[in-house]
Amino acid sequence: MTTVSVWIPGDQLLLQHPAIQIAEEQTTREQIHIILIESLERLRLFPYQRKKIVLLLSAMRHYADRLRTEGYQVDYIQAKSFVEGLQEHARRIQPQQLITMAASEYDTRYLQQKELEKLIGIPVTVVANTQFLVELYSPFANRKETRHAVMEPFYRAMRQHYGILMDGKESPSGGRWNYDELNREPLPRQLSVPPIVTFAPDSITQEVIELVNTFENGVGTTTHFEYAVTHEQAQQALNDFIECRLSRFGPYEDAMSTQGSVLYHAQISLYMNIGLLDTMEILQAAEAAYRQEQVPIQSVEGFIRQILGWREYMYWQYWQQMPDLRTANSWNAQRPMPQMFWDGQTRMNCIKHVATRVLDSGYSNHIERLMVVCNFCQLAGVKPYDVAAWFLSCYFDAYDWVVLPNVIGMGLNADNGRTTSKPYIASGKYIDRMSNYCKGCTYSPNKRTGPDACPFNFLYWNFLIENETRLRAGRSNQNVLGLRHINDQERLEIIQEARQFLQDTLQF
Ligand SMILES: Cc1cc2nc3c(=O)[nH]c(=O)nc-3n(C[C@H](O)[C@H](O)[C@H](O)COP(=O)(O)OP(=O)(O)OC[C@H]3O[C@@H](n4cnc5c(N)ncnc54)[C@H](O)[C@@H]3O)c2cc1C
Ligand code: SF4
């Protein structure tokens, strides 16, 4: 009887795993060995958010238990590296074949496709990744796109192909493809956001917490770990979002508040990214809530756009641009990541709130990632990969495939505009409009220069002055137009204050 092994990396905890399905076509369930590896090398690649490591290891261990109860033999290995774990398994079990699903990340996929067979000495079959809908839609999946591709047509094509939020083949439900302009309201002061569902750690999670507490390097702590670690719990978290928060997701999608980061957001990326939630099921559940008139069109469309649009587009961009994306730096930014992001110690109230929350919980919402962290780093000229390394370390949903296009591509516009055609930059006025951070800040969002001027302001104008020619030639012409109202004297003050802030406050 043929013995077949299936290697499942920890971010592929799928209920319907294609590598297992293929193994079942070749042999009996008893002859299938499923390998899950806790790789020390991988866990130490960055000083990771401790809650993320607890989530990952606990979810892997729960998944292993589930597979055992379904009748599979599970080889759960703690090894120095994936390769050592697989070599040891191959020696011990001597399978005729190893089947694995193509990883979402470049380095692991490279290992699977180019190196593994030689390293472990048995035939390796790499099956197509089914975690992303774009992988299953051939016009996007097969073509190595070299022309500039834009998110909006990508999103429309995906909606049409998968029939999501469509009335018939051609017409978007509600009559429009995109309700973005209805998705930009700040949170009203009197609105208090519903709490999100939490999960008490069980004995498996407790054991993992004790293990992670022994790790020397890492961000944050394991205390108050309350995230889902099984498919059923993740489903509960999704249901809670759809019932209690989706209806207001649209209007407050871009809002920020001292109340917290989740607001009317879903907080499901951490589960999607390791396979605890299935993309199509999420889309269908959201659409069903709309069809049953529980949520308005601008909320459901906004939410579906995030997933079928942005998430799939980012994954696609990653594979279009790797490996060059990792070193992209088209604005030639050379400064290191400021210390305030690693300890939350700063007078800038917005950064203090966001950084402290991320260091503690691993989460901040989308607009805080884009318009607070990346906006600041772009204006201050921080090296793109340094910013990406901060994200990879601190966020509980951070993986190479999602961080690089979001941070280096969208957030810092360092990939020559391939992900988004213009930089997402704004002054403190934007943050003031979309949040209540500025109310409690010692800086003023209304001042461009002077001792209490908001650093986002002089850094923003300094960036426009320094890059005027380049910005004028691109889609940022509108931003640059504002420079006409600034005289030479004020230009000089802006340049000097920006320089001084970067040297004195950030010690660059
Ligand atoms: C600079 C920057 C860095 C980011 N880093 C990460 C990251 O490390 N991991 C991560 O999963 N997402 C990342 N995102 C995307 C997005 O911010 C998060 O997915 C989202 O904030 C997660 O919280 P949520 O589940 O409450 O999402 P919601 O705001 O409720 O959105 C719903 C879902 O849409 C998806 N989504 C929305 N936008 C994106 C996007 N641009 N890329 C990928 N998925 C998207 C996510 O799966 C998310 O769960 C980043 C975005 C930016 C701008
Ligand atoms: S004034 Fe500037 S630094 Fe302070 S919270 Fe507002 S945007 Fe942030």
Coordinates of C-alpha atoms in Angstrom, one line a residue, residues 321 323-336 377-378 381-387 407-409 412-417 463 470:
Q321 CA 6.3 41.8 -8.3
P323 CA 11.1 39.1 -5.6
D324 CA 11.8 42.7 -6.6
L325 CA 9.1 44.1 -4.3
R326 CA 11.1 43.3 -1.2
T327 CA 13.9 45.8 -2.2
A328 CA 11.7 48.4 -4.0
N329 CA 12.5 51.9 -2.9
S330 CA 11.5 54.3 -5.7
W331 CA 11.5 57.4 -3.4
N332 CA 15.0 56.5 -2.2
A333 CA 14.0 56.7 1.5
Q334 CA 17.0 55.9 3.8
R335 CA 16.0 56.6 7.4
P336 CA 15.5 53.8 10.0
C377 CA 6.9 57.0 7.3
Q378 CA 6.6 58.1 3.7
G381 CA 11.6 59.1 4.4
V382 CA 11.8 55.8 6.3
K383 CA 13.3 52.9 4.4
P384 CA 10.5 50.7 3.0
Y385 CA 11.8 47.4 4.2
D386 CA 12.3 48.8 7.7
V387 CA 8.6 49.8 7.8
V407 CA 3.3 48.6 2.9
I408 CA 5.9 48.9 0.2
G409 CA 3.4 49.2 -2.6
L412 CA 4.9 53.9 0.7
N413 CA 4.4 54.0 -3.1
A414 CA 7.9 52.6 -3.4
D415 CA 7.2 50.2 -6.2
N416 CA 7.1 52.9 -8.9
G417 CA 3.3 53.2 -8.6
F463 CA 7.7 66.3 1.1
R470 CA 8.0 64.3 -9.7

